[in-house]
Amino acid sequence: MDTTIRNADEKINIDHLVHEHVAMASLCSYGTGGEADFLITPNNLGELRAALLWAKERSLPTTILGGGSNVLISDKGVEGLVILTTGLTEHHVRGRIFCTQSGLPLDTAINVAIERSLSGLEPLGGLPGTVGGAVRGNASAGGLWISELIEWVDYLDKDGSFHRYQGMDGGFSYKKSPFTDSESIIYEIAFRLIPNKKTSEARLRKEQSRIERMETGQFDFPSAGCMFKNPHGISAGQLIDEAGLKGRSFGGARVSEHHGNFIVNHDHHASASDIYELSRIVEHEIEKRNKIHLEREVILLGRWNN
Ligand SMILES: Cc1cc2nc3c(=O)[nH]c(=O)nc-3n(C[C@H](O)[C@H](O)[C@H](O)COP(=O)(O)OP(=O)(O)OC[C@H]3O[C@@H](n4cnc5c(N)ncnc54)[C@H](O)[C@@H]3O)c2cc1C
């Protein structure tokens, strides 16, 4: 622990792993956005640390991207180095502890845990994105917050030093984690799960969660899930619905007919700006009608001038 990237990874030359001018649209669920100046997909801790060093030596900002299912990437692209975590997928089970690197898709993680007779994560079945992204935003579904199952999280600060968060340290709340407002990179997560030999029942529960999502139309059009947080326990979707905003469009973006809190890339050709502008219209209308400020849940990545 606490080794610096320079000491640990002096011999790793990652120049050949760094790609320039990479189109980002296919790396996020909205299917929008410009190019990353540079992008790397590290496959192990050494490469991850070397990537941080590479950016630091060039004074470039870094942006972490997991499954891209909770972000809106600017049409003007992302400056500096994007570190895509989806190459970090190693995982193992020891007793009740299921330990995985942060880039594993959450849905795959749930399947693996079930196969190893470990239960608990099933309500999150079908939730898009990586385990790291879910922990960072304290993802929730079916009455479960992912933070409830965390034993520890190993993360790096932007200098590449290693730290461990222990589950009992606290700091998780609605859509928030100890990593939300920091530049930390979640590297590995350990969940404490429940031994369960009834794997077919667990698999069924997980499938039901996934199917419910499909049936409520969540995947009919590209989106990033809920655009806004629920203000003080009030459903943002209900406020938007009651304001008659379902179906409102701007360019190729539309407020979903299924779920008022989803702004979708309706014609599959919306720009990120269309989606952003529509979110501003919704925000403004709710402010005017309900005197409630809606806080955006979807994270803006890249060159936004606001
Ligand atoms: C159809 C649909 C339905 C959804 N339903 C739900 C739902 O029911 N509940 C819910 O909570 N969410 C939901 N979401 C939102 C989204 O799926 C979750 O927030 C998901 O956990 C994001 O994970 P990701 O890997 O895609 O993160 P990304 O979108 O890649 O990133 C999100 C944020 O996390 C940061 N990040 C990602 N990985 C790391 C890491 N390893 N270390 C540090 N920071 C990191 C990124 O920099 C970014 O700021 C839904 C999205 C869609 C498209």
GROMACS .gro file of C-alpha atoms and ligand atoms in nm:
model
  359
    1MET     CA    1   0.000   0.000   0.000
    2ASP     CA    2   0.096   0.366  -0.039
    3THR     CA    3   0.347   0.286  -0.313
    4THR     CA    4   0.378   0.562  -0.566
    5ILE     CA    5   0.318   0.494  -0.930
    6ARG     CA    6   0.673   0.588  -1.019
    7ASN     CA    7   0.823   0.334  -0.779
    8ALA     CA    8   0.582   0.058  -0.866
    9ASP     CA    9   0.561   0.086  -1.242
   10GLU     CA   10   0.885   0.232  -1.368
   11LYS     CA   11   0.919  -0.037  -1.633
   12ILE     CA   12   0.570  -0.017  -1.781
   13ASN     CA   13   0.570   0.170  -2.111
   14ILE     CA   14   0.209   0.237  -2.203
   15ASP     CA   15   0.257   0.464  -2.503
   16HIS     CA   16   0.134   0.187  -2.735
   17LEU     CA   17  -0.182   0.141  -2.524
   18VAL     CA   18  -0.285   0.506  -2.539
   19HIS     CA   19  -0.511   0.585  -2.835
   20GLU     CA   20  -0.564   0.932  -2.972
   21HIS     CA   21  -0.894   1.090  -3.093
   22VAL     CA   22  -1.124   0.808  -2.985
   23ALA     CA   23  -1.497   0.836  -3.066
   24MET     CA   24  -1.692   0.808  -2.741
   25ALA     CA   25  -2.048   0.757  -2.864
   26SER     CA   26  -2.021   0.377  -2.870
   27LEU     CA   27  -1.882   0.378  -2.515
   28CYS     CA   28  -2.191   0.522  -2.349
   29SER     CA   29  -2.556   0.419  -2.331
   30TYR     CA   30  -2.682   0.748  -2.482
   31GLY     CA   31  -2.478   0.686  -2.798
   32THR     CA   32  -2.379   1.052  -2.813
   33GLY     CA   33  -2.072   1.267  -2.761
   34GLY     CA   34  -1.750   1.363  -2.933
   35GLU     CA   35  -1.398   1.225  -2.911
   36ALA     CA   36  -1.163   1.164  -2.620
   37ASP     CA   37  -0.831   1.338  -2.680
   38PHE     CA   38  -0.667   1.019  -2.549
   39LEU     CA   39  -0.806   0.691  -2.421
   40ILE     CA   40  -0.659   0.387  -2.249
   41THR     CA   41  -0.818   0.063  -2.132
   42PRO     CA   42  -0.585  -0.071  -1.862
   43ASN     CA   43  -0.596  -0.445  -1.801
   44ASN     CA   44  -0.427  -0.453  -1.463
   45LEU     CA   45  -0.316  -0.239  -1.172
   46GLY     CA   46   0.026  -0.168  -1.322
   47GLU     CA   47  -0.127  -0.032  -1.642
   48LEU     CA   48  -0.381   0.171  -1.445
   49ARG     CA   49  -0.109   0.335  -1.241
   50ALA     CA   50   0.110   0.387  -1.546
   51ALA     CA   51  -0.186   0.560  -1.716
   52LEU     CA   52  -0.218   0.802  -1.424
   53LEU     CA   53   0.154   0.874  -1.442
   54TRP     CA   54   0.136   0.923  -1.820
   55ALA     CA   55  -0.135   1.188  -1.777
   56LYS     CA   56   0.040   1.351  -1.483
   57GLU     CA   57   0.368   1.387  -1.674
   58ARG     CA   58   0.180   1.567  -1.951
   59SER     CA   59  -0.033   1.774  -1.710
   60LEU     CA   60  -0.347   1.626  -1.866
   61PRO     CA   61  -0.676   1.582  -1.678
   62THR     CA   62  -0.807   1.227  -1.640
   63THR     CA   63  -1.166   1.109  -1.669
   64ILE     CA   64  -1.283   0.767  -1.553
   65LEU     CA   65  -1.542   0.582  -1.756
   66GLY     CA   66  -1.704   0.249  -1.671
   67GLY     CA   67  -2.005   0.123  -1.865
   68GLY     CA   68  -2.103   0.479  -1.962
   69SER     CA   69  -2.463   0.423  -1.849
   70ASN     CA   70  -2.494   0.723  -1.619
   71VAL     CA   71  -2.315   0.992  -1.819
   72LEU     CA   72  -2.379   1.248  -2.090
   73ILE     CA   73  -2.060   1.304  -2.290
   74SER     CA   74  -2.021   1.643  -2.453
   75ASP     CA   75  -2.044   1.676  -2.832
   76LYS     CA   76  -1.715   1.866  -2.800
   77GLY     CA   77  -1.547   1.557  -2.658
   78VAL     CA   78  -1.338   1.495  -2.348
   79GLU     CA   79  -1.009   1.666  -2.286
   80GLY     CA   80  -0.707   1.477  -2.159
   81LEU     CA   81  -0.696   1.105  -2.092
   82VAL     CA   82  -1.008   0.890  -2.055
   83ILE     CA   83  -0.938   0.577  -1.850
   84LEU     CA   84  -1.189   0.310  -1.947
   85THR     CA   85  -1.217   0.052  -1.668
   86THR     CA   86  -1.379  -0.227  -1.868
   87GLY     CA   87  -1.049  -0.418  -1.900
   88LEU     CA   88  -1.036  -0.460  -1.521
   89THR     CA   89  -1.256  -0.766  -1.478
   90GLU     CA   90  -1.069  -1.017  -1.259
   91HIS     CA   91  -1.266  -1.155  -0.970
   92HIS     CA   92  -1.257  -1.431  -0.710
   93VAL     CA   93  -1.458  -1.577  -0.425
   94ARG     CA   94  -1.327  -1.658  -0.078
   95GLY     CA   95  -1.592  -1.789   0.161
   96ARG     CA   96  -1.869  -1.528   0.172
   97ILE     CA   97  -1.652  -1.260   0.015
   98PHE     CA   98  -1.693  -1.192  -0.357
   99CYS     CA   99  -1.408  -0.971  -0.472
  100THR     CA  100  -1.403  -0.811  -0.817
  101GLN     CA  101  -1.212  -0.549  -1.009
  102SER     CA  102  -1.422  -0.244  -1.086
  103GLY     CA  103  -1.471  -0.289  -1.462
  104LEU     CA  104  -1.673  -0.611  -1.445
  105PRO     CA  105  -2.031  -0.553  -1.569
  106LEU     CA  106  -2.261  -0.558  -1.264
  107ASP     CA  107  -2.495  -0.805  -1.431
  108THR     CA  108  -2.205  -1.046  -1.491
  109ALA     CA  109  -2.094  -1.003  -1.130
  110ILE     CA  110  -2.439  -1.106  -1.009
  111ASN     CA  111  -2.434  -1.415  -1.232
  112VAL     CA  112  -2.087  -1.515  -1.110
  113ALA     CA  113  -2.189  -1.474  -0.744
  114ILE     CA  114  -2.498  -1.689  -0.796
  115GLU     CA  115  -2.291  -1.961  -0.968
  116ARG     CA  116  -2.065  -1.960  -0.663
  117SER     CA  117  -2.371  -2.003  -0.436
  118LEU     CA  118  -2.365  -1.646  -0.307
  119SER     CA  119  -2.681  -1.435  -0.291
  120GLY     CA  120  -2.770  -1.074  -0.217
  121LEU     CA  121  -2.708  -0.879  -0.537
  122GLU     CA  122  -3.005  -1.017  -0.733
  123PRO     CA  123  -3.236  -0.711  -0.698
  124LEU     CA  124  -2.981  -0.522  -0.911
  125GLY     CA  125  -3.028  -0.767  -1.200
  126GLY     CA  126  -3.026  -0.598  -1.539
  127LEU     CA  127  -2.880  -0.273  -1.406
  128PRO     CA  128  -2.646  -0.151  -1.681
  129GLY     CA  129  -2.285  -0.053  -1.617
  130THR     CA  130  -1.988  -0.176  -1.420
  131VAL     CA  131  -1.949  -0.265  -1.054
  132GLY     CA  132  -1.720   0.038  -1.005
  133GLY     CA  133  -1.975   0.278  -1.154
  134ALA     CA  134  -2.248   0.127  -0.935
  135VAL     CA  135  -2.040   0.168  -0.618
  136ARG     CA  136  -1.939   0.523  -0.707
  137GLY     CA  137  -2.304   0.630  -0.743
  138ASN     CA  138  -2.443   0.393  -0.475
  139ALA     CA  139  -2.673   0.235  -0.733
  140SER     CA  140  -3.003   0.099  -0.609
  141ALA     CA  141  -3.292  -0.110  -0.735
  142GLY     CA  142  -3.559  -0.337  -0.592
  143GLY     CA  143  -3.509  -0.194  -0.243
  144LEU     CA  144  -3.134  -0.266  -0.232
  145TRP     CA  145  -2.854  -0.010  -0.218
  146ILE     CA  146  -2.528  -0.162  -0.336
  147SER     CA  147  -2.350  -0.004  -0.037
  148GLU     CA  148  -2.540  -0.242   0.194
  149LEU     CA  149  -2.324  -0.532   0.074
  150ILE     CA  150  -1.980  -0.369   0.061
  151GLU     CA  151  -1.707  -0.515   0.281
  152TRP     CA  152  -1.426  -0.299   0.149
  153VAL     CA  153  -1.322  -0.093  -0.156
  154ASP     CA  154  -0.962  -0.053  -0.272
  155TYR     CA  155  -0.907   0.270  -0.461
  156LEU     CA  156  -0.629   0.486  -0.599
  157ASP     CA  157  -0.593   0.856  -0.561
  158LYS     CA  158  -0.488   1.058  -0.865
  159ASP     CA  159  -0.121   1.013  -0.774
  160GLY     CA  160  -0.165   0.636  -0.788
  161SER     CA  161  -0.140   0.574  -0.412
  162PHE     CA  162  -0.348   0.288  -0.283
  163HIS     CA  163  -0.614   0.324  -0.011
  164ARG     CA  164  -0.874   0.100   0.144
  165TYR     CA  165  -1.227   0.203   0.240
  166GLN     CA  166  -1.384  -0.029   0.496
  167GLY     CA  167  -1.758  -0.096   0.471
  168MET     CA  168  -1.818   0.033   0.822
  169ASP     CA  169  -1.651   0.370   0.747
  170GLY     CA  170  -1.987   0.510   0.628
  171GLY     CA  171  -2.023   0.793   0.378
  172PHE     CA  172  -2.283   0.632   0.153
  173SER     CA  173  -2.626   0.790   0.109
  174TYR     CA  174  -2.881   0.848  -0.168
  175LYS     CA  175  -2.685   0.849  -0.499
  176LYS     CA  176  -2.370   0.931  -0.304
  177SER     CA  177  -2.059   0.746  -0.196
  178PRO     CA  178  -1.727   0.847  -0.042
  179PHE     CA  179  -1.596   0.848  -0.403
  180THR     CA  180  -1.861   1.073  -0.560
  181ASP     CA  181  -1.695   1.408  -0.506
  182SER     CA  182  -1.335   1.293  -0.526
  183GLU     CA  183  -1.091   1.206  -0.802
  184SER     CA  184  -1.046   0.854  -0.662
  185ILE     CA  185  -1.046   0.557  -0.892
  186ILE     CA  186  -1.225   0.255  -0.756
  187TYR     CA  187  -1.005  -0.043  -0.835
  188GLU     CA  188  -1.146  -0.344  -0.649
  189ILE     CA  189  -1.460  -0.410  -0.448
  190ALA     CA  190  -1.531  -0.685  -0.196
  191PHE     CA  191  -1.892  -0.775  -0.122
  192ARG     CA  192  -2.001  -0.979   0.178
  193LEU     CA  193  -2.278  -1.202   0.043
  194ILE     CA  194  -2.511  -1.468   0.178
  195PRO     CA  195  -2.433  -1.838   0.119
  196ASN     CA  196  -2.721  -1.985  -0.080
  197LYS     CA  197  -2.720  -2.326  -0.246
  198LYS     CA  198  -3.058  -2.259  -0.413
  199THR     CA  199  -2.895  -2.116  -0.721
  200SER     CA  200  -3.190  -2.166  -0.954
  201GLU     CA  201  -3.416  -1.962  -0.723
  202ALA     CA  202  -3.155  -1.687  -0.702
  203ARG     CA  203  -3.114  -1.692  -1.081
  204LEU     CA  204  -3.491  -1.659  -1.121
  205ARG     CA  205  -3.503  -1.361  -0.881
  206LYS     CA  206  -3.226  -1.191  -1.072
  207GLU     CA  207  -3.394  -1.261  -1.408
  208GLN     CA  208  -3.722  -1.119  -1.276
  209SER     CA  209  -3.546  -0.792  -1.190
  210ARG     CA  210  -3.399  -0.778  -1.538
  211ILE     CA  211  -3.727  -0.863  -1.712
  212GLU     CA  212  -3.918  -0.599  -1.510
  213ARG     CA  213  -3.679  -0.341  -1.650
  214MET     CA  214  -3.739  -0.461  -2.005
  215GLU     CA  215  -4.117  -0.464  -1.955
  216THR     CA  216  -4.125  -0.108  -1.826
  217GLY     CA  217  -3.964   0.007  -2.150
  218GLN     CA  218  -3.633   0.114  -1.994
  219PHE     CA  219  -3.434  -0.016  -2.289
  220ASP     CA  220  -3.666   0.091  -2.571
  221PHE     CA  221  -3.454   0.397  -2.645
  222PRO     CA  222  -3.098   0.496  -2.551
  223SER     CA  223  -3.082   0.677  -2.218
  224ALA     CA  224  -2.872   0.704  -1.904
  225GLY     CA  225  -3.151   0.605  -1.667
  226CYS     CA  226  -3.305   0.873  -1.446
  227MET     CA  227  -3.199   1.224  -1.548
  228PHE     CA  228  -3.275   1.380  -1.206
  229LYS     CA  229  -3.243   1.281  -0.844
  230ASN     CA  230  -3.565   1.255  -0.645
  231PRO     CA  231  -3.587   1.581  -0.447
  232HIS     CA  232  -3.641   1.513  -0.075
  233GLY     CA  233  -3.805   1.178  -0.137
  234ILE     CA  234  -4.050   1.318  -0.396
  235SER     CA  235  -4.050   1.127  -0.723
  236ALA     CA  236  -3.895   1.346  -0.993
  237GLY     CA  237  -4.068   1.127  -1.253
  238GLN     CA  238  -4.408   1.200  -1.099
  239LEU     CA  239  -4.343   1.577  -1.092
  240ILE     CA  240  -4.245   1.566  -1.460
  241ASP     CA  241  -4.548   1.353  -1.543
  242GLU     CA  242  -4.788   1.584  -1.355
  243ALA     CA  243  -4.637   1.884  -1.535
  244GLY     CA  244  -4.743   1.722  -1.864
  245LEU     CA  245  -4.387   1.702  -1.986
  246LYS     CA  246  -4.388   1.339  -2.102
  247GLY     CA  247  -4.331   1.334  -2.475
  248ARG     CA  248  -4.175   1.685  -2.481
  249SER     CA  249  -3.896   1.695  -2.741
  250PHE     CA  250  -3.592   1.898  -2.828
  251GLY     CA  251  -3.406   1.799  -3.143
  252GLY     CA  252  -3.375   1.420  -3.132
  253ALA     CA  253  -3.423   1.405  -2.753
  254ARG     CA  254  -3.755   1.331  -2.585
  255VAL     CA  255  -3.895   1.293  -2.235
  256SER     CA  256  -3.984   0.922  -2.229
  257GLU     CA  257  -4.353   0.830  -2.257
  258HIS     CA  258  -4.286   0.539  -2.016
  259HIS     CA  259  -4.099   0.720  -1.744
  260GLY     CA  260  -4.100   1.098  -1.695
  261ASN     CA  261  -3.753   1.096  -1.545
  262PHE     CA  262  -3.592   0.934  -1.851
  263ILE     CA  263  -3.478   1.168  -2.128
  264VAL     CA  264  -3.415   0.943  -2.425
  265ASN     CA  265  -3.223   0.965  -2.750
  266HIS     CA  266  -3.550   0.913  -2.931
  267ASP     CA  267  -3.441   0.913  -3.294
  268HIS     CA  268  -3.100   0.758  -3.217
  269HIS     CA  269  -2.944   1.072  -3.369
  270ALA     CA  270  -2.989   1.319  -3.085
  271SER     CA  271  -2.685   1.522  -2.995
  272ALA     CA  272  -2.565   1.547  -2.637
  273SER     CA  273  -2.666   1.914  -2.656
  274ASP     CA  274  -3.025   1.818  -2.750
  275ILE     CA  275  -3.044   1.597  -2.440
  276TYR     CA  276  -2.885   1.861  -2.221
  277GLU     CA  277  -3.114   2.139  -2.350
  278LEU     CA  278  -3.424   1.926  -2.291
  279SER     CA  279  -3.308   1.853  -1.936
  280ARG     CA  280  -3.278   2.230  -1.883
  281ILE     CA  281  -3.631   2.284  -2.015
  282VAL     CA  282  -3.767   2.020  -1.775
  283GLU     CA  283  -3.568   2.170  -1.488
  284HIS     CA  284  -3.704   2.516  -1.566
  285GLU     CA  285  -4.067   2.398  -1.597
  286ILE     CA  286  -4.056   2.216  -1.262
  287GLU     CA  287  -3.891   2.512  -1.096
  288LYS     CA  288  -4.167   2.738  -1.230
  289ARG     CA  289  -4.455   2.503  -1.152
  290ASN     CA  290  -4.345   2.341  -0.823
  291LYS     CA  291  -4.075   2.576  -0.692
  292ILE     CA  292  -3.852   2.270  -0.672
  293HIS     CA  293  -3.500   2.258  -0.810
  294LEU     CA  294  -3.426   1.926  -0.978
  295GLU     CA  295  -3.066   1.817  -0.937
  296ARG     CA  296  -2.922   1.626  -1.229
  297GLU     CA  297  -2.831   1.264  -1.156
  298VAL     CA  298  -2.673   1.198  -1.495
  299ILE     CA  299  -2.312   1.312  -1.492
  300LEU     CA  300  -2.184   1.555  -1.754
  301LEU     CA  301  -1.845   1.442  -1.886
  302GLY     CA  302  -1.615   1.638  -2.116
  303ARG     CA  303  -1.620   1.991  -2.249
  304TRP     CA  304  -1.936   2.153  -2.111
  305ASN     CA  305  -1.918   2.527  -2.064
  306ASN     CA  306  -2.127   2.534  -1.747
  307LIG     C1  307  -3.182   0.190  -1.882
  307LIG     C2  308  -3.110   0.233  -1.755
  307LIG     C3  309  -3.163   0.202  -1.631
  307LIG     C4  310  -3.097   0.241  -1.513
  307LIG     N1  311  -3.151   0.206  -1.393
  307LIG     C5  312  -3.086   0.240  -1.278
  307LIG     C6  313  -3.139   0.199  -1.150
  307LIG     O1  314  -3.240   0.130  -1.140
  307LIG     N2  315  -3.070   0.235  -1.040
  307LIG     C7  316  -2.954   0.309  -1.045
  307LIG     O2  317  -2.893   0.337  -0.940
  307LIG     N3  318  -2.902   0.347  -1.165
  307LIG     C8  319  -2.965   0.314  -1.281
  307LIG     N4  320  -2.912   0.351  -1.403
  307LIG     C9  321  -2.792   0.435  -1.408
  307LIG    C10  322  -2.661   0.354  -1.425
  307LIG     O3  323  -2.685   0.228  -1.484
  307LIG    C11  324  -2.593   0.331  -1.291
  307LIG     O4  325  -2.567   0.455  -1.231
  307LIG    C12  326  -2.462   0.252  -1.309
  307LIG     O5  327  -2.426   0.201  -1.183
  307LIG    C13  328  -2.347   0.336  -1.367
  307LIG     O6  329  -2.235   0.250  -1.387
  307LIG     P1  330  -2.136   0.275  -1.511
  307LIG     O7  331  -2.025   0.178  -1.501
  307LIG     O8  332  -2.211   0.275  -1.638
  307LIG     O9  333  -2.083   0.419  -1.475
  307LIG     P2  334  -2.040   0.535  -1.581
  307LIG    O10  335  -2.164   0.586  -1.646
  307LIG    O11  336  -1.931   0.489  -1.668
  307LIG    O12  337  -1.983   0.643  -1.483
  307LIG    C14  338  -2.067   0.708  -1.391
  307LIG    C15  339  -1.978   0.793  -1.299
  307LIG    O13  340  -1.896   0.706  -1.222
  307LIG    C16  341  -1.759   0.732  -1.243
  307LIG     N5  342  -1.691   0.601  -1.242
  307LIG    C17  343  -1.715   0.493  -1.318
  307LIG     N6  344  -1.633   0.392  -1.282
  307LIG    C18  345  -1.555   0.438  -1.183
  307LIG    C19  346  -1.448   0.383  -1.107
  307LIG     N7  347  -1.404   0.259  -1.125
  307LIG     N8  348  -1.389   0.461  -1.013
  307LIG    C20  349  -1.431   0.589  -0.992
  307LIG     N9  350  -1.530   0.647  -1.062
  307LIG    C21  351  -1.591   0.572  -1.156
  307LIG    C22  352  -1.751   0.804  -1.378
  307LIG    O14  353  -1.638   0.890  -1.383
  307LIG    C23  354  -1.880   0.883  -1.377
  307LIG    O15  355  -1.863   1.002  -1.301
  307LIG    C24  356  -2.976   0.313  -1.522
  307LIG    C25  357  -2.922   0.343  -1.648
  307LIG    C26  358  -2.987   0.304  -1.763
  307LIG    C27  359  -2.928   0.334  -1.898
   0.00000   0.00000   0.00000
